[in-house]
Short mmCIF file of C-alpha atoms and ligand atoms in Angstrom, two decimals:
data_model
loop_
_atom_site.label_atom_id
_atom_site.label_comp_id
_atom_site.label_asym_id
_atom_site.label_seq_id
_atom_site.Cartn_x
_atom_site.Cartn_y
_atom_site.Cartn_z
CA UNK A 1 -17.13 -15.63 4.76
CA UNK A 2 -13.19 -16.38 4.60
CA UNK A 3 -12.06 -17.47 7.90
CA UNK A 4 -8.37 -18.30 8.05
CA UNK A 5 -7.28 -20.77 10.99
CA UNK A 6 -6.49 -18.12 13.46
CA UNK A 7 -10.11 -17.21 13.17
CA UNK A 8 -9.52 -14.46 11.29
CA UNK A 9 -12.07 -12.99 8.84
CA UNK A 10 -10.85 -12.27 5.21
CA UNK A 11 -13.10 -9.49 3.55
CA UNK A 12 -9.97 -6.84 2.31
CA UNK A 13 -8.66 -7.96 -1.09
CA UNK A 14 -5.66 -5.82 -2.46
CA UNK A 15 -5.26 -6.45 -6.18
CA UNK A 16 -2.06 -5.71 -8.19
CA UNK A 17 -3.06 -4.76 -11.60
CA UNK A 18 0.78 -4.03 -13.08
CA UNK A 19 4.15 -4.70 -11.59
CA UNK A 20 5.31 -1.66 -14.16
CA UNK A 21 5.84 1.80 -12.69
CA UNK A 22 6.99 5.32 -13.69
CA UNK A 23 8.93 5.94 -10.83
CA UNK A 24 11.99 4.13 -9.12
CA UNK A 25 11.61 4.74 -5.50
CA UNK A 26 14.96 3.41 -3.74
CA UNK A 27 13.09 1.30 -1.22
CA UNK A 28 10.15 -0.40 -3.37
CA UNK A 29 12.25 -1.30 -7.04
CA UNK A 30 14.95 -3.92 -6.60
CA UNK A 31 18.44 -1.95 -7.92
CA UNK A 32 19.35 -5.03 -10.75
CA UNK A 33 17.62 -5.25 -13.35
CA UNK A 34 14.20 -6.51 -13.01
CA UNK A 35 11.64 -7.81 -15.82
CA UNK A 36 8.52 -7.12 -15.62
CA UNK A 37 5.87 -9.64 -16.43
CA UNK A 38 4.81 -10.14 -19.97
CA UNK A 39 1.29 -8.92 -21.02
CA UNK A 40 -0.38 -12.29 -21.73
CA UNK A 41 0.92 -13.15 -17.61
CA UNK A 42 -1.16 -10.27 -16.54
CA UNK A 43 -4.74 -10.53 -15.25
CA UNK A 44 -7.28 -8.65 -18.34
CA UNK A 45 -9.48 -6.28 -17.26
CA UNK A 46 -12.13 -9.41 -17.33
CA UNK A 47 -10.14 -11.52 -15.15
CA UNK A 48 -9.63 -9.23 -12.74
CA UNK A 49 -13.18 -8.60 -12.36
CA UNK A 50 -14.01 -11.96 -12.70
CA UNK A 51 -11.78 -13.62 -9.67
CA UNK A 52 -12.66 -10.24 -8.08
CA UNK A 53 -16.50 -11.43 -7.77
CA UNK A 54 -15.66 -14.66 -6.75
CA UNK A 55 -13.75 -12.84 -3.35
CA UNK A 56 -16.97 -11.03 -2.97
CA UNK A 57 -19.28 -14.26 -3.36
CA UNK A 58 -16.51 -15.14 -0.19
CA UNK A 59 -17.41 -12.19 1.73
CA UNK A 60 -14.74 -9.62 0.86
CA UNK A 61 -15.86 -6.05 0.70
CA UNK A 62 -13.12 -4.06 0.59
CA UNK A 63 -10.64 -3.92 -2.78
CA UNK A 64 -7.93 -1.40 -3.15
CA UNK A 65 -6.13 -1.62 -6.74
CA UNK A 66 -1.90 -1.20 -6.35
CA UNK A 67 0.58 -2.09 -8.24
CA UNK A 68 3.24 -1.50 -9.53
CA UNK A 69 1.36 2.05 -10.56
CA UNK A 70 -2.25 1.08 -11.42
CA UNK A 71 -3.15 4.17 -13.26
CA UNK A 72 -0.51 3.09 -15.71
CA UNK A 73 -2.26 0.42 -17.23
CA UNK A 74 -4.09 1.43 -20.76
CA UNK A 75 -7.44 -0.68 -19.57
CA UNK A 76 -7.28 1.48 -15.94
CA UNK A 77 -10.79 2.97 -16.21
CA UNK A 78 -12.00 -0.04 -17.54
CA UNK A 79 -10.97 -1.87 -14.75
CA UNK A 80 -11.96 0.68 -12.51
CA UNK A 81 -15.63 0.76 -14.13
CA UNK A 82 -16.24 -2.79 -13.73
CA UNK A 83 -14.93 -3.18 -10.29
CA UNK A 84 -17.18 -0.17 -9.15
CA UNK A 85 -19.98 -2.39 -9.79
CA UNK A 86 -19.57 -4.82 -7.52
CA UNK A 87 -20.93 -4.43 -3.57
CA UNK A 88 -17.00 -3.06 -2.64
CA UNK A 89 -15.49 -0.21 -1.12
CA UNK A 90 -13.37 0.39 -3.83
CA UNK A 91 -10.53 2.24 -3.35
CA UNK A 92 -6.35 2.91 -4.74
CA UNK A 93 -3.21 3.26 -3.97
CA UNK A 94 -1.31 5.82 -6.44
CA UNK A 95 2.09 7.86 -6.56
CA UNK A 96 -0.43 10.61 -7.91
CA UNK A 97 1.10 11.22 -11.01
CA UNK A 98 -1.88 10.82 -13.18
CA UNK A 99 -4.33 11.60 -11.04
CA UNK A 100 -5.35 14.43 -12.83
CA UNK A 101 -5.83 12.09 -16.74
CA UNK A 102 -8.37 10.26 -14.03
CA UNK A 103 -10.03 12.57 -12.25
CA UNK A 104 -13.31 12.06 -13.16
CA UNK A 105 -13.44 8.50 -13.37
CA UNK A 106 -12.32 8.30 -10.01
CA UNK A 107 -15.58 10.57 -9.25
CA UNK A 108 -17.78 8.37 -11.07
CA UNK A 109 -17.07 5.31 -9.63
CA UNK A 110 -17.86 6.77 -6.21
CA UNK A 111 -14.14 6.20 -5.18
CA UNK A 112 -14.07 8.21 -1.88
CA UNK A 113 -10.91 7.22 0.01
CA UNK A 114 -7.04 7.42 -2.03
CA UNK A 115 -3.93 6.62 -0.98
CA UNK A 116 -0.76 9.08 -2.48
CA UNK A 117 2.60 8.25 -1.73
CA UNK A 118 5.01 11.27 -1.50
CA UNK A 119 7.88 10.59 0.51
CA UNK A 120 9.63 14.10 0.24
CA UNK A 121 8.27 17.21 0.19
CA UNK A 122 11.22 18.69 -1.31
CA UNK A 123 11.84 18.86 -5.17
CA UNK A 124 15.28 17.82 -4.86
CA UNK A 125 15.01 15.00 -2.33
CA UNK A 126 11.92 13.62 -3.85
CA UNK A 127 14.05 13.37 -7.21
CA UNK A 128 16.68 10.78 -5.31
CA UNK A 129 14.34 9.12 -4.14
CA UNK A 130 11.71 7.92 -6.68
CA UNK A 131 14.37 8.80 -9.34
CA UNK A 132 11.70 11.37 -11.03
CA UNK A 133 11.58 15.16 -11.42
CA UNK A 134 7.94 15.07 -10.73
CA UNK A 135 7.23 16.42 -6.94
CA UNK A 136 5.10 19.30 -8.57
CA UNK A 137 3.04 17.07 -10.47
CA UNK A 138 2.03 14.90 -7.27
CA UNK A 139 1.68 17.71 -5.11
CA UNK A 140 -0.42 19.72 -7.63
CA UNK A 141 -2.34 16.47 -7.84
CA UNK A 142 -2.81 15.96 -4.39
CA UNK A 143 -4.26 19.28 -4.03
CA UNK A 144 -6.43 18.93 -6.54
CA UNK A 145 -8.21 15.47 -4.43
CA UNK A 146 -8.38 17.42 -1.76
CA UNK A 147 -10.00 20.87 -3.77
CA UNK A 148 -12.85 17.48 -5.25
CA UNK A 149 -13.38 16.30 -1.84
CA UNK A 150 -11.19 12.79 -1.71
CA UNK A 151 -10.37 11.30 1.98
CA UNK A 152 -6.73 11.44 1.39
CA UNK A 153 -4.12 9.54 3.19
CA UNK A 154 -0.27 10.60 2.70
CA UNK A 155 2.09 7.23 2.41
CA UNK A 156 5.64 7.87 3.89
CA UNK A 157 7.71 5.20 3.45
CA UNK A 158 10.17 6.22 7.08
CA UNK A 159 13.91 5.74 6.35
CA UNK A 160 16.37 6.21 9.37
CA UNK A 161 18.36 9.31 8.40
CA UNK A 162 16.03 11.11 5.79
CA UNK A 163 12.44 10.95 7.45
CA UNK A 164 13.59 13.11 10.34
CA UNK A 165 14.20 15.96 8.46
CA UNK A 166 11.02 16.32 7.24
CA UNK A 167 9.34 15.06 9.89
CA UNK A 168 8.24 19.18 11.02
CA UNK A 169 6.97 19.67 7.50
CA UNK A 170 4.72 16.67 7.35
CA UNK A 171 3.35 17.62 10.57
CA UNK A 172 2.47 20.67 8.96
CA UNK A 173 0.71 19.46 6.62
CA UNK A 174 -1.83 18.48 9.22
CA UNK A 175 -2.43 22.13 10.00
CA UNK A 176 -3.04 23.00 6.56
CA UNK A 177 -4.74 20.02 4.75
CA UNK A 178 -7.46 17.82 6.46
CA UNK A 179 -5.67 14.78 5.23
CA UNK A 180 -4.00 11.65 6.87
CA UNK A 181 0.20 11.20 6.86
CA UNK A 182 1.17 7.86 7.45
CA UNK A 183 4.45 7.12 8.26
CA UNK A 184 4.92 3.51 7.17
CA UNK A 185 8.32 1.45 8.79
CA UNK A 186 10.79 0.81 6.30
CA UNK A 187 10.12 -3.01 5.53
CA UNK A 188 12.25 -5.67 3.77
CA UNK A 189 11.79 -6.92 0.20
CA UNK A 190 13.91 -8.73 -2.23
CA UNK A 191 16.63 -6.22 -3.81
CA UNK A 192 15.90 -3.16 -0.95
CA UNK A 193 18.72 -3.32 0.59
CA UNK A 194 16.66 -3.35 4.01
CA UNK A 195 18.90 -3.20 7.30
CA UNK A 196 17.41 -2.91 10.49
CA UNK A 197 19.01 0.35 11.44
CA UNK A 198 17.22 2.04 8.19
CA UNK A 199 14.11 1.11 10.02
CA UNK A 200 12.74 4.38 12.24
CA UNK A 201 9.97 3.12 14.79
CA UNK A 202 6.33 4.30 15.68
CA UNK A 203 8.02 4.62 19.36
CA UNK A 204 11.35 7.27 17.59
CA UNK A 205 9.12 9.27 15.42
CA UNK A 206 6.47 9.77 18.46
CA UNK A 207 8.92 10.62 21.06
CA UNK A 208 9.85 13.52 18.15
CA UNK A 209 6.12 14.42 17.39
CA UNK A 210 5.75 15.40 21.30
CA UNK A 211 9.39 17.49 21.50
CA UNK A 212 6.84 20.23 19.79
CA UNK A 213 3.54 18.90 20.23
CA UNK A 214 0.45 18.10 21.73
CA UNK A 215 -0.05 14.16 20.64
CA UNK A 216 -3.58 12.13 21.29
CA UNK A 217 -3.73 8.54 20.59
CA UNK A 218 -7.16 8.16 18.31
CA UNK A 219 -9.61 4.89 18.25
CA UNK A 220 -8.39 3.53 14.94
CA UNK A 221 -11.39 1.43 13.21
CA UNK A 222 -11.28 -2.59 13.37
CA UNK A 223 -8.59 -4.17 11.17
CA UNK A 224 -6.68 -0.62 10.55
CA UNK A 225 -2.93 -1.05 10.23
CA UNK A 226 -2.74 2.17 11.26
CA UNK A 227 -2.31 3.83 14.52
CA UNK A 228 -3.66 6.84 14.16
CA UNK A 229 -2.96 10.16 16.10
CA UNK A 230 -4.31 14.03 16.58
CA UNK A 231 -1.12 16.61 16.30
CA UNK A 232 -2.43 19.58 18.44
CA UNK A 233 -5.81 20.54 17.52
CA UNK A 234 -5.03 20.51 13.56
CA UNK A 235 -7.85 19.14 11.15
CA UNK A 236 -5.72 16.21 9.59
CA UNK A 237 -4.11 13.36 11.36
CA UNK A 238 -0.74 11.27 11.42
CA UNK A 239 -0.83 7.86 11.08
CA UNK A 240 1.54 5.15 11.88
CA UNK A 241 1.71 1.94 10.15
CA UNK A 242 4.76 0.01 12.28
CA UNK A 243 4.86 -3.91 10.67
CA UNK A 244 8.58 -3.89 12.22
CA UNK A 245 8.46 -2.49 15.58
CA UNK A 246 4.58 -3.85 16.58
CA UNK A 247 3.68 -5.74 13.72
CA UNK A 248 -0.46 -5.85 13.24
CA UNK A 249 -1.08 -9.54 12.44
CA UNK A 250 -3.56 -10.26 15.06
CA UNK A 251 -6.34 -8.33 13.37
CA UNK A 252 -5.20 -8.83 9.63
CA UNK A 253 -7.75 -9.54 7.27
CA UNK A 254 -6.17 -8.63 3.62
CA UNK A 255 -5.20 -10.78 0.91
CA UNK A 256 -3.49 -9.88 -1.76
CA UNK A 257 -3.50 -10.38 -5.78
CA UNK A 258 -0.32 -9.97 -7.80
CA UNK A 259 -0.39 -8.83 -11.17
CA UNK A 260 -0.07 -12.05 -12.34
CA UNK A 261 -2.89 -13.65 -10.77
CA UNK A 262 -1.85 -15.55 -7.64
CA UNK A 263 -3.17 -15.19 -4.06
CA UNK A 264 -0.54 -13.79 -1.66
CA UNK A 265 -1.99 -14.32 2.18
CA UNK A 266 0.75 -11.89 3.31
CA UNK A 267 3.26 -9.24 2.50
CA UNK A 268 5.88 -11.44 3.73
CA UNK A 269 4.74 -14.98 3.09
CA UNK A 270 6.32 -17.04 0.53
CA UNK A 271 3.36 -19.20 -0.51
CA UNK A 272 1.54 -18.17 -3.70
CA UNK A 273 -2.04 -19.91 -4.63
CA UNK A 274 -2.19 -19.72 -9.03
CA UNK A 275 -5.91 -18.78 -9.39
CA UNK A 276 -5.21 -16.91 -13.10
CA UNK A 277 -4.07 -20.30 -14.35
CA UNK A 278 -7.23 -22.29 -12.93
CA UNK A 279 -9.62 -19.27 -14.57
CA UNK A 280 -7.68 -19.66 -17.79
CA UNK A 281 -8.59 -23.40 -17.69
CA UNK A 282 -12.25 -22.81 -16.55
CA UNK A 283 -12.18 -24.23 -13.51
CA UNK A 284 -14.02 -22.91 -10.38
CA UNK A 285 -11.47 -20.94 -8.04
CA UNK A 286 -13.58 -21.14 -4.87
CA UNK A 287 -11.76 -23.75 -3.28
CA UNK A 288 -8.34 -22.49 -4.03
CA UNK A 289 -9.44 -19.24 -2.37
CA UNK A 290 -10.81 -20.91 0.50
CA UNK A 291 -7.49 -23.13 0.87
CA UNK A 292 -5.29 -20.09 0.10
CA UNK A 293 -6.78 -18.79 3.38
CA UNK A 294 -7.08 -21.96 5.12
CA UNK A 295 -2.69 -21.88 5.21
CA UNK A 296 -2.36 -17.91 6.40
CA UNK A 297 0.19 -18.30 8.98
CA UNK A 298 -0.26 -16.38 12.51
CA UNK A 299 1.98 -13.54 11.88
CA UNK A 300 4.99 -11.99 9.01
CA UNK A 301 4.09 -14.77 6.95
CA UNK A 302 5.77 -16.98 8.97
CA UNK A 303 9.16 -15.93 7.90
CA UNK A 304 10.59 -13.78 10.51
CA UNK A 305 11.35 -12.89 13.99
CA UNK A 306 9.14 -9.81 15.98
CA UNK A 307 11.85 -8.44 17.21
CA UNK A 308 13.01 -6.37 13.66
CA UNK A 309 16.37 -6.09 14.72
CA UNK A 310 17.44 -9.69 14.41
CA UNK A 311 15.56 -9.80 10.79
CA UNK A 312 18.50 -11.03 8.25
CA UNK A 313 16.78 -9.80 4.98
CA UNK A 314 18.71 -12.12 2.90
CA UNK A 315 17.14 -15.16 4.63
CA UNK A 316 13.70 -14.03 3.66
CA UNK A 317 12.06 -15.50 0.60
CA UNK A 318 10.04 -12.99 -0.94
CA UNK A 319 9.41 -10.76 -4.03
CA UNK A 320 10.28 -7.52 -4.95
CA UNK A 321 7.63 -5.38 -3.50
CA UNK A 322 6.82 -4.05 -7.27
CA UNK A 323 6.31 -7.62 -8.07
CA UNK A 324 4.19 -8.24 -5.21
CA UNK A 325 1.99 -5.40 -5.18
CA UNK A 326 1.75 -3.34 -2.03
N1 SAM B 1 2.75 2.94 -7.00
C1 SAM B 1 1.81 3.11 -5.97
C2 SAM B 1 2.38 3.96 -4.86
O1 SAM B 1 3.57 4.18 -4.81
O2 SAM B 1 1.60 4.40 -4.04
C3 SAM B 1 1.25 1.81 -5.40
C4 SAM B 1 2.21 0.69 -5.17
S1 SAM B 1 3.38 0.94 -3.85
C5 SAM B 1 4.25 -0.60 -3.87
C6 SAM B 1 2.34 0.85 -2.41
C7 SAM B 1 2.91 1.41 -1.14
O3 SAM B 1 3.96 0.57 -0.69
C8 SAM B 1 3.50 2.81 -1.29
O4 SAM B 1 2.92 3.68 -0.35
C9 SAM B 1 4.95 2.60 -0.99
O5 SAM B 1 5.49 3.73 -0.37
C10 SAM B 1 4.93 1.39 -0.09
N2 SAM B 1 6.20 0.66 -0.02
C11 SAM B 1 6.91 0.19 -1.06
N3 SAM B 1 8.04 -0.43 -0.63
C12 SAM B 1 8.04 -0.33 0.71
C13 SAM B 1 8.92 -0.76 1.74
N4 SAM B 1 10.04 -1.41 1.45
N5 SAM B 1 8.61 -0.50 3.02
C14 SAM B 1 7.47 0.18 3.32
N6 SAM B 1 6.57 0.60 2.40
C15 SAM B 1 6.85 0.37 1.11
FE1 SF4 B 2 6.46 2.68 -8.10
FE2 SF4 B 2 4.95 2.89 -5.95
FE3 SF4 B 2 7.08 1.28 -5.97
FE4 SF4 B 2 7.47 3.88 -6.01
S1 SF4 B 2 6.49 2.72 -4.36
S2 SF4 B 2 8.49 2.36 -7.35
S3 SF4 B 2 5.74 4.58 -7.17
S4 SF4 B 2 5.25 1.05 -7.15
#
């Protein structure tokens, strides 16, 4: 088991398998340029699965693939396949578009749980902000999950100004769709362009849920970023996921994977442990993994204040978030 020195356990492993995407959502893509990793400094499929089963000899048994998109990569099912093997809940994070090319794989690999991110739910809106015509696609995509009997959970990325439009319409959604919409605080990555007043709490979009509802708190399981609420008596649920305004940290127990093979303890944290190198070279990864964990710092990854209103973004040293894999 992968205890960091906080206590925590480690046993949630999110693995980046591309930093490439086919969309250009406004708060995720930095706006210059940015160069996406070669092939030969991306895991293979067989690397992936091979550091993946040295996590689970450490206890983890929970991977979610991200990216970047993950269904873009040509060796997807592959990867998909071979991590379905192991003793995981295996599970994805997708902007939807090609849900439908995957369908069945996603069946077969008893994948039960996905994560869609649609932050819109109008054509023209969703356009600016993922820079793609392709609302219709994801929604038609989403409904087909749902119609095949996925758990699916709705990411909102929550933007000051443009969320509260909406906000009635997501809530709607609840009534209609036995799904989960999680709005998640804007957060701060290299080339975002994050300022605190973007940032629209937990606390704001609450006190606007109950001008027009009936809101109940629900028990969220162990380690869930999420808060997790009941909107009347409707058969979905909304979901908060507020790293700004009441950051999680206590009960974290993810680690991450970039693309390029290096262990990322946190979102935020600046430290990166090269375990694609080491595997390259033959060498046992074990007690890089352990040591990765061993440095986790207690909360943000160490780089920034709780209260998200002094945050200076430009003082952070970080990634993209397409580089680091969210
Ligand atoms: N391409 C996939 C997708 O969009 O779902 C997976 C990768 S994406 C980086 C993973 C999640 O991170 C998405 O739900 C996205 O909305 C969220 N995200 C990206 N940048 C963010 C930011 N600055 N603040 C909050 N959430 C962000
Ligand atoms: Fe691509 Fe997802 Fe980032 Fe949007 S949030 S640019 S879909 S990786």
């Amino acid at each position: 088991m992968l205890f960091d020195s906080f206590g925590r356990i480690h046993n949630y492993l999110r693995i980046s398998v591309t930093d490439q995407c086919n969309f250009r959502c406004t708060y995720c893509m930095p706006e210059e340029e940015y160069a996406c990793a070669g092939k030969d400094e991306l895991m293979s499929a067989a690397e992936i699965t091979k550091i993946a089963e040295e996590f689970v000899k450490l206890g983890v048994n929970k991977i979610r693939l991200t990216g970047g998109e993950p269904m873009l990569r040509k060796d997807f099912a592959q990867i998909v396949e071979s991590l379905s093997r192991l003793p995981v809940e295996l599970t994805i994070t997708t902007n939807g578009v090609l849900v439908d090319k995957y369908l069945e794989l996603l069946q077969k690999s008893n994948i039960k749980t996905i994560n869609v991110s649609i932050d819109s739910l109008i054509e023209t809106e969703f356009e600016k902000i993922t820079g793609r015509n392709m609302f219709q696609r994801v929604w038609q995509n989403i409904q087909l999950l749902l119609n095949n009997g996925f758990e699916i959970k709705l990411n909102v990325v929550a933007m000051k100004g443009h969320v509260e439009s909406e906000f009635e319409n997501f809530l709607s959604l609840t009534k209609d769709y036995p799904l989960e919409v999680r709005f998640i605080e804007f957060m701060p990555f290299t080339g975002n362009h994050w300022e605190s007043n973007k940032v629209i709490t937990e606390l704001e979009l609450l006190e606007l849920a109950k001008l027009n509802h009936e809101v109940k708190a629900i028990v969220a399981p162990a380690h869930s970023t999420a808060k997790k609420y009941q909107i009347d008596n409707n058969q979905g649920r909304i979901a908060f996921i507020s790293t700004m305004s009441s950051h999680f940290c206590g009960d974290c127990n993810r680690l991450r994977l970039t693309a390029n093979g290096k262990i990322k303890n946190c979102l935020f944290g600046k430290d990166e442990i090269d375990v694609l190198s080491a595997i390259r070279n033959n060498q046992s990864i074990e007690n890089l993994i352990i040591k990765s964990v061993s440095k986790k710092h207690k909360a943000l990854g160490g780089q920034f204040s709780t209260d998200y209103k002094e945050i200076k973004a430009e003082s952070i040293i970080n990634s993209s978030m397409i580089a680091i894999g969210g």
